PDB file of C-alpha atoms in Angstrom:
ATOM      1  CA  UNK A  25    -108.091 -63.177  24.157  1.00  0.00           C
ATOM      2  CA  UNK A  26    -105.178 -60.910  25.577  1.00  0.00           C
ATOM      3  CA  UNK A  27    -103.087 -62.620  27.823  1.00  0.00           C
ATOM      4  CA  UNK A  28     -99.862 -61.665  29.523  1.00  0.00           C
ATOM      5  CA  UNK A  29     -96.820 -62.811  28.202  1.00  0.00           C
ATOM      6  CA  UNK A  30     -96.039 -64.422  31.472  1.00  0.00           C
ATOM      7  CA  UNK A  31     -98.120 -67.242  30.761  1.00  0.00           C
ATOM      8  CA  UNK A  32     -96.812 -67.408  27.594  1.00  0.00           C
ATOM      9  CA  UNK A  33     -93.255 -67.831  28.819  1.00  0.00           C
ATOM     10  CA  UNK A  34     -94.251 -70.461  31.636  1.00  0.00           C
ATOM     11  CA  UNK A  35     -96.003 -72.812  29.105  1.00  0.00           C
ATOM     12  CA  UNK A  36     -93.545 -72.197  26.311  1.00  0.00           C
ATOM     13  CA  UNK A  37     -90.100 -72.327  27.847  1.00  0.00           C
ATOM     14  CA  UNK A  38     -87.799 -74.948  25.828  1.00  0.00           C
ATOM     15  CA  UNK A  39     -90.457 -76.396  24.398  1.00  0.00           C
ATOM     16  CA  UNK A  40     -91.772 -73.806  21.188  1.00  0.00           C
ATOM     17  CA  UNK A  41     -91.284 -70.052  21.251  1.00  0.00           C
ATOM     18  CA  UNK A  42     -93.587 -67.333  20.878  1.00  0.00           C
ATOM     19  CA  UNK A  43     -93.579 -64.699  17.300  1.00  0.00           C
ATOM     20  CA  UNK A  44     -93.298 -60.956  18.049  1.00  0.00           C
ATOM     21  CA  UNK A  45     -94.645 -59.085  15.352  1.00  0.00           C
ATOM     22  CA  UNK A  46     -94.121 -55.565  14.632  1.00  0.00           C
ATOM     23  CA  UNK A  47     -96.910 -53.648  13.167  1.00  0.00           C
ATOM     24  CA  UNK A  48     -97.595 -50.290  11.369  1.00  0.00           C
ATOM     25  CA  UNK A  49    -100.391 -50.804   9.362  1.00  0.00           C
ATOM     26  CA  UNK A  50    -104.123 -51.911   9.441  1.00  0.00           C
ATOM     27  CA  UNK A  51    -103.106 -54.419   6.402  1.00  0.00           C
ATOM     28  CA  UNK A  52     -99.996 -56.057   8.897  1.00  0.00           C
ATOM     29  CA  UNK A  53    -102.434 -56.272  11.768  1.00  0.00           C
ATOM     30  CA  UNK A  54    -105.182 -58.108   9.886  1.00  0.00           C
ATOM     31  CA  UNK A  55    -102.692 -60.552   8.772  1.00  0.00           C
ATOM     32  CA  UNK A  56    -100.954 -61.188  12.459  1.00  0.00           C
ATOM     33  CA  UNK A  57    -104.576 -62.130  13.657  1.00  0.00           C
ATOM     34  CA  UNK A  58    -105.730 -63.621  10.742  1.00  0.00           C
ATOM     35  CA  UNK A  59    -102.917 -65.900  11.598  1.00  0.00           C
ATOM     36  CA  UNK A  60    -102.856 -66.018  14.334  1.00  0.00           C
ATOM     37  CA  UNK A  61    -106.638 -67.236  14.851  1.00  0.00           C
ATOM     38  CA  UNK A  62    -106.295 -69.785  12.036  1.00  0.00           C
ATOM     39  CA  UNK A  63    -103.283 -71.706  13.677  1.00  0.00           C
ATOM     40  CA  UNK A  64    -104.450 -71.630  17.265  1.00  0.00           C
ATOM     41  CA  UNK A  65    -100.976 -70.388  17.850  1.00  0.00           C
ATOM     42  CA  UNK A  66    -100.384 -67.540  20.609  1.00  0.00           C
ATOM     43  CA  UNK A  67     -98.843 -64.531  19.840  1.00  0.00           C
ATOM     44  CA  UNK A  68     -97.464 -61.042  20.516  1.00  0.00           C
ATOM     45  CA  UNK A  69     -98.033 -58.332  18.660  1.00  0.00           C
ATOM     46  CA  UNK A  70     -95.860 -55.029  19.279  1.00  0.00           C
ATOM     47  CA  UNK A  71     -95.007 -51.625  18.434  1.00  0.00           C
ATOM     48  CA  UNK A  72     -92.051 -49.655  18.113  1.00  0.00           C
ATOM     49  CA  UNK A  73     -91.885 -45.664  18.898  1.00  0.00           C
ATOM     50  CA  UNK A  74     -91.566 -45.292  15.471  1.00  0.00           C
ATOM     51  CA  UNK A  75     -94.721 -46.799  14.880  1.00  0.00           C
ATOM     52  CA  UNK A  76     -96.802 -45.141  17.538  1.00  0.00           C
ATOM     53  CA  UNK A  77     -95.173 -41.723  15.941  1.00  0.00           C
ATOM     54  CA  UNK A  78     -96.149 -42.678  12.305  1.00  0.00           C
ATOM     55  CA  UNK A  79     -99.747 -43.830  12.745  1.00  0.00           C
ATOM     56  CA  UNK A  80    -100.678 -42.494  16.608  1.00  0.00           C
ATOM     57  CA  UNK A  81    -100.700 -44.732  19.418  1.00  0.00           C
ATOM     58  CA  UNK A  82    -104.500 -44.703  19.458  1.00  0.00           C
ATOM     59  CA  UNK A  83    -104.804 -45.412  15.809  1.00  0.00           C
ATOM     60  CA  UNK A  84    -102.689 -48.545  16.606  1.00  0.00           C
ATOM     61  CA  UNK A  85    -104.538 -49.553  19.520  1.00  0.00           C
ATOM     62  CA  UNK A  86    -107.863 -49.137  18.058  1.00  0.00           C
ATOM     63  CA  UNK A  87    -106.735 -51.001  14.995  1.00  0.00           C
ATOM     64  CA  UNK A  88    -105.308 -54.205  17.775  1.00  0.00           C
ATOM     65  CA  UNK A  89    -108.394 -53.559  19.572  1.00  0.00           C
ATOM     66  CA  UNK A  90    -110.776 -54.305  16.270  1.00  0.00           C
ATOM     67  CA  UNK A  91    -109.009 -56.909  15.553  1.00  0.00           C
ATOM     68  CA  UNK A  92    -109.573 -58.643  18.432  1.00  0.00           C
ATOM     69  CA  UNK A  93    -113.129 -58.265  17.903  1.00  0.00           C
ATOM     70  CA  UNK A  94    -112.742 -59.851  14.491  1.00  0.00           C
ATOM     71  CA  UNK A  95    -110.639 -62.301  15.141  1.00  0.00           C
ATOM     72  CA  UNK A  96    -112.585 -63.658  18.469  1.00  0.00           C
ATOM     73  CA  UNK A  97    -110.221 -66.875  18.639  1.00  0.00           C
ATOM     74  CA  UNK A  98    -106.876 -65.114  18.786  1.00  0.00           C
ATOM     75  CA  UNK A  99    -104.579 -65.253  22.055  1.00  0.00           C
ATOM     76  CA  UNK A 100    -102.149 -62.365  21.402  1.00  0.00           C
ATOM     77  CA  UNK A 101    -100.355 -59.806  23.890  1.00  0.00           C
ATOM     78  CA  UNK A 102     -99.677 -56.530  23.023  1.00  0.00           C
ATOM     79  CA  UNK A 103     -96.162 -54.983  23.730  1.00  0.00           C
ATOM     80  CA  UNK A 104     -94.272 -51.538  23.256  1.00  0.00           C
ATOM     81  CA  UNK A 105     -91.095 -52.911  21.628  1.00  0.00           C
ATOM     82  CA  UNK A 106     -87.342 -50.524  22.746  1.00  0.00           C
ATOM     83  CA  UNK A 107     -89.339 -47.683  24.139  1.00  0.00           C
ATOM     84  CA  UNK A 108     -87.317 -44.686  26.744  1.00  0.00           C
ATOM     85  CA  UNK A 109     -89.279 -44.109  29.883  1.00  0.00           C
ATOM     86  CA  UNK A 110     -91.256 -41.438  28.388  1.00  0.00           C
ATOM     87  CA  UNK A 111     -92.938 -44.659  25.938  1.00  0.00           C
ATOM     88  CA  UNK A 112     -92.811 -46.948  28.696  1.00  0.00           C
ATOM     89  CA  UNK A 113     -94.735 -44.831  31.532  1.00  0.00           C
ATOM     90  CA  UNK A 114     -97.283 -43.729  28.396  1.00  0.00           C
ATOM     91  CA  UNK A 115     -97.897 -46.840  27.828  1.00  0.00           C
ATOM     92  CA  UNK A 116     -98.450 -48.074  31.270  1.00  0.00           C
ATOM     93  CA  UNK A 117    -100.918 -45.144  31.544  1.00  0.00           C
ATOM     94  CA  UNK A 118    -103.084 -46.291  28.609  1.00  0.00           C
ATOM     95  CA  UNK A 119    -103.831 -49.127  30.356  1.00  0.00           C
ATOM     96  CA  UNK A 120    -103.905 -51.152  27.086  1.00  0.00           C
ATOM     97  CA  UNK A 121    -100.285 -52.459  27.454  1.00  0.00           C
ATOM     98  CA  UNK A 122     -99.832 -55.669  28.800  1.00  0.00           C
ATOM     99  CA  UNK A 123     -95.989 -55.956  27.958  1.00  0.00           C
ATOM    100  CA  UNK A 124     -93.146 -52.751  27.812  1.00  0.00           C
ATOM    101  CA  UNK A 125     -89.795 -53.246  26.945  1.00  0.00           C
ATOM    102  CA  UNK A 126     -87.057 -50.734  28.496  1.00  0.00           C
ATOM    103  CA  UNK A 127     -84.017 -50.360  26.262  1.00  0.00           C
ATOM    104  CA  UNK A 128     -81.273 -49.183  28.328  1.00  0.00           C
ATOM    105  CA  UNK A 129     -78.533 -51.753  26.642  1.00  0.00           C
ATOM    106  CA  UNK A 130     -76.645 -48.803  25.034  1.00  0.00           C
ATOM    107  CA  UNK A 131     -76.057 -47.215  28.982  1.00  0.00           C
ATOM    108  CA  UNK A 132     -73.283 -48.606  31.305  1.00  0.00           C
ATOM    109  CA  UNK A 133     -74.653 -51.538  33.265  1.00  0.00           C
ATOM    110  CA  UNK A 134     -75.390 -50.025  36.340  1.00  0.00           C
ATOM    111  CA  UNK A 135     -77.195 -46.982  34.701  1.00  0.00           C
ATOM    112  CA  UNK A 136     -79.054 -49.752  33.119  1.00  0.00           C
ATOM    113  CA  UNK A 137     -79.893 -51.698  35.701  1.00  0.00           C
ATOM    114  CA  UNK A 138     -81.093 -48.386  37.891  1.00  0.00           C
ATOM    115  CA  UNK A 139     -83.146 -47.127  34.783  1.00  0.00           C
ATOM    116  CA  UNK A 140     -85.167 -51.135  34.263  1.00  0.00           C
ATOM    117  CA  UNK A 141     -85.563 -51.117  38.271  1.00  0.00           C
ATOM    118  CA  UNK A 142     -87.295 -48.061  38.157  1.00  0.00           C
ATOM    119  CA  UNK A 143     -89.426 -49.128  35.320  1.00  0.00           C
ATOM    120  CA  UNK A 144     -90.300 -52.127  36.571  1.00  0.00           C
ATOM    121  CA  UNK A 145     -90.814 -50.575  39.699  1.00  0.00           C
ATOM    122  CA  UNK A 146     -93.871 -48.871  37.692  1.00  0.00           C
ATOM    123  CA  UNK A 147     -94.875 -50.979  35.646  1.00  0.00           C
ATOM    124  CA  UNK A 148     -95.395 -53.977  38.144  1.00  0.00           C
ATOM    125  CA  UNK A 149     -98.317 -51.585  40.003  1.00  0.00           C
ATOM    126  CA  UNK A 150    -100.290 -51.930  37.065  1.00  0.00           C
ATOM    127  CA  UNK A 151     -99.514 -56.150  36.294  1.00  0.00           C
ATOM    128  CA  UNK A 152     -97.059 -54.915  33.594  1.00  0.00           C
ATOM    129  CA  UNK A 153     -94.708 -57.242  32.656  1.00  0.00           C
ATOM    130  CA  UNK A 154     -90.758 -55.929  31.755  1.00  0.00           C
ATOM    131  CA  UNK A 155     -88.505 -56.899  29.133  1.00  0.00           C
ATOM    132  CA  UNK A 156     -85.110 -55.626  29.900  1.00  0.00           C
ATOM    133  CA  UNK A 157     -81.908 -55.787  27.578  1.00  0.00           C
ATOM    134  CA  UNK A 158     -77.975 -56.635  28.718  1.00  0.00           C
ATOM    135  CA  UNK A 159     -75.678 -56.280  25.214  1.00  0.00           C
ATOM    136  CA  UNK A 160     -75.874 -54.175  22.656  1.00  0.00           C
ATOM    137  CA  UNK A 161     -77.241 -55.361  19.061  1.00  0.00           C
ATOM    138  CA  UNK A 162     -75.771 -54.086  16.094  1.00  0.00           C
ATOM    139  CA  UNK A 163     -77.995 -53.418  12.300  1.00  0.00           C
ATOM    140  CA  UNK A 164     -80.198 -50.737  11.719  1.00  0.00           C
ATOM    141  CA  UNK A 165     -84.106 -50.658  12.395  1.00  0.00           C
ATOM    142  CA  UNK A 166     -86.215 -47.403  12.932  1.00  0.00           C
ATOM    143  CA  UNK A 167     -84.175 -44.922  14.642  1.00  0.00           C
ATOM    144  CA  UNK A 168     -81.575 -47.722  16.441  1.00  0.00           C
ATOM    145  CA  UNK A 169     -78.569 -47.963  14.974  1.00  0.00           C
ATOM    146  CA  UNK A 170     -75.219 -49.429  16.255  1.00  0.00           C
ATOM    147  CA  UNK A 171     -72.458 -49.682  14.665  1.00  0.00           C
ATOM    148  CA  UNK A 172     -70.910 -53.359  14.445  1.00  0.00           C
ATOM    149  CA  UNK A 173     -67.490 -51.947  16.392  1.00  0.00           C
ATOM    150  CA  UNK A 174     -69.714 -51.246  19.001  1.00  0.00           C
ATOM    151  CA  UNK A 175     -71.903 -54.364  19.494  1.00  0.00           C
ATOM    152  CA  UNK A 176     -71.155 -55.964  22.322  1.00  0.00           C
ATOM    153  CA  UNK A 177     -72.423 -59.394  23.389  1.00  0.00           C
ATOM    154  CA  UNK A 178     -74.178 -60.150  26.644  1.00  0.00           C
ATOM    155  CA  UNK A 179     -71.404 -61.283  29.541  1.00  0.00           C
ATOM    156  CA  UNK A 180     -73.272 -64.276  30.950  1.00  0.00           C
ATOM    157  CA  UNK A 181     -71.477 -63.081  33.937  1.00  0.00           C
ATOM    158  CA  UNK A 182     -73.593 -60.172  34.541  1.00  0.00           C
ATOM    159  CA  UNK A 183     -77.295 -61.619  33.911  1.00  0.00           C
ATOM    160  CA  UNK A 184     -77.812 -63.443  37.057  1.00  0.00           C
ATOM    161  CA  UNK A 185     -77.550 -59.706  39.322  1.00  0.00           C
ATOM    162  CA  UNK A 186     -79.061 -57.688  36.561  1.00  0.00           C
ATOM    163  CA  UNK A 187     -81.965 -60.061  37.068  1.00  0.00           C
ATOM    164  CA  UNK A 188     -81.488 -59.956  40.883  1.00  0.00           C
ATOM    165  CA  UNK A 189     -81.661 -56.425  40.987  1.00  0.00           C
ATOM    166  CA  UNK A 190     -84.146 -55.540  38.586  1.00  0.00           C
ATOM    167  CA  UNK A 191     -86.641 -58.488  39.100  1.00  0.00           C
ATOM    168  CA  UNK A 192     -87.178 -58.272  34.862  1.00  0.00           C
ATOM    169  CA  UNK A 193     -89.777 -60.390  33.706  1.00  0.00           C
ATOM    170  CA  UNK A 194     -87.558 -61.331  30.551  1.00  0.00           C
ATOM    171  CA  UNK A 195     -84.400 -60.145  29.225  1.00  0.00           C
ATOM    172  CA  UNK A 196     -83.311 -59.312  25.228  1.00  0.00           C
ATOM    173  CA  UNK A 197     -79.597 -60.613  24.881  1.00  0.00           C
ATOM    174  CA  UNK A 198     -76.816 -59.909  22.249  1.00  0.00           C
ATOM    175  CA  UNK A 199     -75.819 -62.911  20.835  1.00  0.00           C
ATOM    176  CA  UNK A 200     -74.993 -62.194  17.378  1.00  0.00           C
ATOM    177  CA  UNK A 201     -78.244 -61.460  16.163  1.00  0.00           C
ATOM    178  CA  UNK A 202     -79.030 -57.469  14.731  1.00  0.00           C
ATOM    179  CA  UNK A 203     -81.670 -55.163  13.573  1.00  0.00           C
ATOM    180  CA  UNK A 204     -82.504 -54.551  10.420  1.00  0.00           C
ATOM    181  CA  UNK A 205     -81.397 -56.743   6.906  1.00  0.00           C
ATOM    182  CA  UNK A 206     -77.947 -57.343   7.275  1.00  0.00           C
ATOM    183  CA  UNK A 207     -77.743 -59.756   9.935  1.00  0.00           C
ATOM    184  CA  UNK A 208     -74.973 -61.642   9.372  1.00  0.00           C
ATOM    185  CA  UNK A 209     -72.234 -60.200   7.342  1.00  0.00           C
ATOM    186  CA  UNK A 210     -69.571 -61.911   8.382  1.00  0.00           C
ATOM    187  CA  UNK A 211     -71.665 -65.755   8.411  1.00  0.00           C
ATOM    188  CA  UNK A 212     -70.843 -66.127  12.101  1.00  0.00           C
ATOM    189  CA  UNK A 213     -74.234 -66.700  13.445  1.00  0.00           C
ATOM    190  CA  UNK A 214     -76.295 -67.203  16.769  1.00  0.00           C
ATOM    191  CA  UNK A 215     -73.262 -67.435  19.521  1.00  0.00           C
ATOM    192  CA  UNK A 216     -74.561 -70.552  21.223  1.00  0.00           C
ATOM    193  CA  UNK A 217     -71.947 -70.932  23.817  1.00  0.00           C
ATOM    194  CA  UNK A 218     -72.721 -67.207  25.394  1.00  0.00           C
ATOM    195  CA  UNK A 219     -76.590 -68.306  25.170  1.00  0.00           C
ATOM    196  CA  UNK A 220     -76.186 -71.716  26.926  1.00  0.00           C
ATOM    197  CA  UNK A 221     -73.581 -70.422  30.017  1.00  0.00           C
ATOM    198  CA  UNK A 222     -76.804 -67.633  29.857  1.00  0.00           C
ATOM    199  CA  UNK A 223     -79.354 -70.208  30.404  1.00  0.00           C
ATOM    200  CA  UNK A 224     -77.286 -71.783  32.984  1.00  0.00           C
ATOM    201  CA  UNK A 225     -76.959 -69.010  35.239  1.00  0.00           C
ATOM    202  CA  UNK A 226     -80.749 -68.242  35.206  1.00  0.00           C
ATOM    203  CA  UNK A 227     -82.528 -71.017  33.967  1.00  0.00           C
ATOM    204  CA  UNK A 228     -86.859 -71.268  33.125  1.00  0.00           C
ATOM    205  CA  UNK A 229     -85.676 -67.188  32.895  1.00  0.00           C
ATOM    206  CA  UNK A 230     -87.235 -66.275  29.711  1.00  0.00           C
ATOM    207  CA  UNK A 231     -84.914 -65.068  27.009  1.00  0.00           C
ATOM    208  CA  UNK A 232     -85.838 -63.235  24.179  1.00  0.00           C
ATOM    209  CA  UNK A 233     -83.847 -62.687  20.642  1.00  0.00           C
ATOM    210  CA  UNK A 234     -84.013 -59.238  19.213  1.00  0.00           C
ATOM    211  CA  UNK A 235     -83.090 -59.088  15.207  1.00  0.00           C
ATOM    212  CA  UNK A 236     -85.181 -63.023  14.688  1.00  0.00           C
ATOM    213  CA  UNK A 237     -85.863 -62.421  11.113  1.00  0.00           C
ATOM    214  CA  UNK A 238     -85.087 -64.740   8.213  1.00  0.00           C
ATOM    215  CA  UNK A 239     -84.377 -62.234   5.681  1.00  0.00           C
ATOM    216  CA  UNK A 240     -84.924 -64.581   2.505  1.00  0.00           C
ATOM    217  CA  UNK A 241     -83.125 -64.176   0.029  1.00  0.00           C
ATOM    218  CA  UNK A 242     -86.012 -64.809  -2.527  1.00  0.00           C
ATOM    219  CA  UNK A 243     -87.771 -62.036  -1.378  1.00  0.00           C
ATOM    220  CA  UNK A 244     -84.490 -59.563  -1.793  1.00  0.00           C
ATOM    221  CA  UNK A 245     -84.380 -61.174  -5.133  1.00  0.00           C
ATOM    222  CA  UNK A 246     -87.728 -60.289  -6.628  1.00  0.00           C
ATOM    223  CA  UNK A 247     -87.542 -56.968  -4.830  1.00  0.00           C
ATOM    224  CA  UNK A 248     -84.921 -56.266  -6.769  1.00  0.00           C
ATOM    225  CA  UNK A 249     -85.729 -58.000 -10.202  1.00  0.00           C
ATOM    226  CA  UNK A 250     -89.214 -55.593  -9.960  1.00  0.00           C
ATOM    227  CA  UNK A 251     -87.089 -52.622  -9.145  1.00  0.00           C
ATOM    228  CA  UNK A 252     -85.415 -52.311  -5.689  1.00  0.00           C
ATOM    229  CA  UNK A 253     -81.908 -51.794  -5.148  1.00  0.00           C
ATOM    230  CA  UNK A 254     -81.599 -53.801  -1.987  1.00  0.00           C
ATOM    231  CA  UNK A 255     -78.241 -54.316  -1.252  1.00  0.00           C
ATOM    232  CA  UNK A 256     -76.141 -57.683  -1.776  1.00  0.00           C
ATOM    233  CA  UNK A 257     -74.810 -58.885   1.540  1.00  0.00           C
ATOM    234  CA  UNK A 258     -78.627 -59.030   3.101  1.00  0.00           C
ATOM    235  CA  UNK A 259     -78.703 -62.432   5.335  1.00  0.00           C
ATOM    236  CA  UNK A 260     -81.274 -62.925   8.467  1.00  0.00           C
ATOM    237  CA  UNK A 261     -81.182 -65.936  11.177  1.00  0.00           C
ATOM    238  CA  UNK A 262     -80.926 -69.242   9.623  1.00  0.00           C
ATOM    239  CA  UNK A 263     -84.167 -71.370  10.542  1.00  0.00           C
ATOM    240  CA  UNK A 264     -82.143 -74.626  11.862  1.00  0.00           C
ATOM    241  CA  UNK A 265     -80.615 -71.664  14.863  1.00  0.00           C
ATOM    242  CA  UNK A 266     -83.776 -69.953  15.271  1.00  0.00           C
ATOM    243  CA  UNK A 267     -85.111 -73.341  16.363  1.00  0.00           C
ATOM    244  CA  UNK A 268     -81.956 -74.823  18.326  1.00  0.00           C
ATOM    245  CA  UNK A 269     -82.458 -71.664  20.347  1.00  0.00           C
ATOM    246  CA  UNK A 270     -85.648 -72.340  22.368  1.00  0.00           C
ATOM    247  CA  UNK A 271     -83.625 -75.189  24.096  1.00  0.00           C
ATOM    248  CA  UNK A 272     -81.591 -72.754  25.225  1.00  0.00           C
ATOM    249  CA  UNK A 273     -84.255 -70.786  26.441  1.00  0.00           C
ATOM    250  CA  UNK A 274     -85.673 -68.393  24.155  1.00  0.00           C
ATOM    251  CA  UNK A 275     -89.344 -67.886  24.595  1.00  0.00           C
ATOM    252  CA  UNK A 276     -90.165 -65.065  22.348  1.00  0.00           C
ATOM    253  CA  UNK A 277     -88.848 -64.022  18.695  1.00  0.00           C
ATOM    254  CA  UNK A 278     -88.844 -60.178  17.420  1.00  0.00           C
ATOM    255  CA  UNK A 279     -89.773 -60.144  13.625  1.00  0.00           C
ATOM    256  CA  UNK A 280     -89.774 -56.747  12.072  1.00  0.00           C
ATOM    257  CA  UNK A 281     -87.450 -56.780   8.909  1.00  0.00           C
ATOM    258  CA  UNK A 282     -89.177 -59.621   7.285  1.00  0.00           C
ATOM    259  CA  UNK A 283     -92.699 -57.887   6.986  1.00  0.00           C
ATOM    260  CA  UNK A 284     -91.232 -54.963   5.935  1.00  0.00           C
ATOM    261  CA  UNK A 285     -89.232 -56.973   3.214  1.00  0.00           C
ATOM    262  CA  UNK A 286     -92.904 -58.081   2.185  1.00  0.00           C
ATOM    263  CA  UNK A 287     -94.714 -55.695   1.748  1.00  0.00           C
ATOM    264  CA  UNK A 288     -92.038 -54.112  -0.165  1.00  0.00           C
ATOM    265  CA  UNK A 289     -92.408 -56.789  -2.806  1.00  0.00           C
ATOM    266  CA  UNK A 290     -95.787 -57.033  -2.473  1.00  0.00           C
ATOM    267  CA  UNK A 291     -96.071 -53.515  -3.804  1.00  0.00           C
ATOM    268  CA  UNK A 292     -93.322 -52.949  -5.785  1.00  0.00           C
ATOM    269  CA  UNK A 293     -94.088 -55.860  -8.043  1.00  0.00           C
ATOM    270  CA  UNK A 294     -97.846 -54.651  -7.529  1.00  0.00           C
ATOM    271  CA  UNK A 295     -96.429 -50.982  -9.822  1.00  0.00           C
ATOM    272  CA  UNK A 296     -94.514 -52.971 -12.084  1.00  0.00           C
ATOM    273  CA  UNK A 297     -96.749 -55.888 -13.050  1.00  0.00           C
ATOM    274  CA  UNK A 298     -99.624 -53.146 -13.229  1.00  0.00           C
ATOM    275  CA  UNK A 299     -98.824 -49.597 -13.942  1.00  0.00           C
ATOM    276  CA  UNK A 300    -102.447 -49.071 -15.068  1.00  0.00           C
ATOM    277  CA  UNK A 301    -103.933 -49.800 -11.214  1.00  0.00           C
ATOM    278  CA  UNK A 302    -103.869 -47.158  -8.605  1.00  0.00           C
ATOM    279  CA  UNK A 303    -106.060 -48.624  -6.132  1.00  0.00           C
ATOM    280  CA  UNK A 304    -104.267 -49.097  -2.935  1.00  0.00           C
ATOM    281  CA  UNK A 305    -106.820 -52.322  -1.841  1.00  0.00           C
ATOM    282  CA  UNK A 306    -105.483 -54.593  -4.649  1.00  0.00           C
ATOM    283  CA  UNK A 307    -101.858 -54.875  -3.150  1.00  0.00           C
ATOM    284  CA  UNK A 308    -103.457 -54.361   0.472  1.00  0.00           C
ATOM    285  CA  UNK A 309    -105.271 -57.624   0.339  1.00  0.00           C
ATOM    286  CA  UNK A 310    -102.323 -59.036  -1.380  1.00  0.00           C
ATOM    287  CA  UNK A 311    -100.308 -57.994   1.673  1.00  0.00           C
ATOM    288  CA  UNK A 312    -102.535 -59.181   4.374  1.00  0.00           C
ATOM    289  CA  UNK A 313    -103.118 -62.674   2.378  1.00  0.00           C
ATOM    290  CA  UNK A 314     -99.019 -63.158   2.394  1.00  0.00           C
ATOM    291  CA  UNK A 315     -98.474 -61.842   5.681  1.00  0.00           C
ATOM    292  CA  UNK A 316    -100.801 -64.744   6.818  1.00  0.00           C
ATOM    293  CA  UNK A 317     -99.329 -67.310   4.717  1.00  0.00           C
ATOM    294  CA  UNK A 318     -95.590 -65.855   6.302  1.00  0.00           C
ATOM    295  CA  UNK A 319     -96.918 -66.246  10.154  1.00  0.00           C
ATOM    296  CA  UNK A 320     -98.849 -69.680   9.023  1.00  0.00           C
ATOM    297  CA  UNK A 321     -95.345 -70.840   8.513  1.00  0.00           C
ATOM    298  CA  UNK A 322     -93.400 -69.087  11.393  1.00  0.00           C
ATOM    299  CA  UNK A 323     -95.702 -70.340  13.441  1.00  0.00           C
ATOM    300  CA  UNK A 324     -94.710 -73.433  12.531  1.00  0.00           C
ATOM    301  CA  UNK A 325     -91.243 -73.467  12.628  1.00  0.00           C
ATOM    302  CA  UNK A 326     -91.403 -71.981  16.071  1.00  0.00           C
ATOM    303  CA  UNK A 327     -93.474 -74.723  17.275  1.00  0.00           C
ATOM    304  CA  UNK A 328     -96.295 -72.459  18.316  1.00  0.00           C
ATOM    305  CA  UNK A 329     -99.506 -74.178  15.949  1.00  0.00           C
ATOM    306  CA  UNK A 330    -101.993 -75.556  17.806  1.00  0.00           C
ATOM    307  CA  UNK A 331    -100.756 -73.983  21.310  1.00  0.00           C
ATOM    308  CA  UNK A 332    -103.629 -70.833  21.789  1.00  0.00           C
ATOM    309  CA  UNK A 333    -105.585 -73.597  23.581  1.00  0.00           C
ATOM    310  CA  UNK A 334    -103.278 -74.886  26.252  1.00  0.00           C
ATOM    311  CA  UNK A 335    -102.712 -71.292  26.986  1.00  0.00           C
ATOM    312  CA  UNK A 336    -106.712 -70.687  27.247  1.00  0.00           C
ATOM    313  CA  UNK A 337    -106.959 -73.337  29.848  1.00  0.00           C
ATOM    314  CA  UNK A 338    -104.439 -71.674  32.261  1.00  0.00           C
ATOM    315  CA  UNK A 339    -105.516 -68.453  34.771  1.00  0.00           C
ATOM    316  CA  UNK A 340    -104.289 -65.346  32.907  1.00  0.00           C
ATOM    317  CA  UNK A 341    -103.040 -62.707  34.896  1.00  0.00           C
TER     318      UNK A 341
END
């Protein structure tokens, strides 16, 4: 069941959060949809421009469409993550996305407003919701790379003007998380005082947390024991902080790094433990099962397990 994120956010605000999971491969799509159906949890399946370039948007969308038939009780939205105008307008024209993100966060405030506003005006004509970003996250993921010294927290005094002028439907904020596996090398964690002030200024408005992966150290250790060379110091978002952020209006948690680490661990262990085997189906099936297990745990953490039934009782838009 394809549902607008607006419905998700209206139902979850302050109570639970929606997992928004980046996908690149068939195995990731299977694992995500299987877990969503089993947990009766709403979720957002999202793709980045890099994923579209890798697999081709038609291939990714076809896999998602097939998964919706294979797992008919899954309740989901389809989102374009970190798009430029070219990516966003192509996604809107495809008539298959019901959510897009325009990432103009690296621009000056006024330019960000104008670019976001133009996308919103186009998207809303096609009933597509728009996520914008204010503030700059550090880290590296896909082709997004921002040096730590250029990272900038979202300024709470700017959010009201930004939301009012752009009419965006949700807002990704920079409150301490970052992209990639090295989110909190300084140990600072989520800046809840900023998050609280943002919520006070735009109450009941859906906030998005990018860089929401936990980066399980046990996964890092298993990867390195199987021949990996991931650097020490990898650190993700503490689960307690993720849960706490929900009460401050965070409705959508982006997850990408964790599923990549999972893919790496499964395949490194397979090639190390079974050097005589070469069938891609074996690690592929293991990855689907591990992705499913991971997502079931994530739905529980976010409080989303069982909430899809509530969504289905609402009128979709």
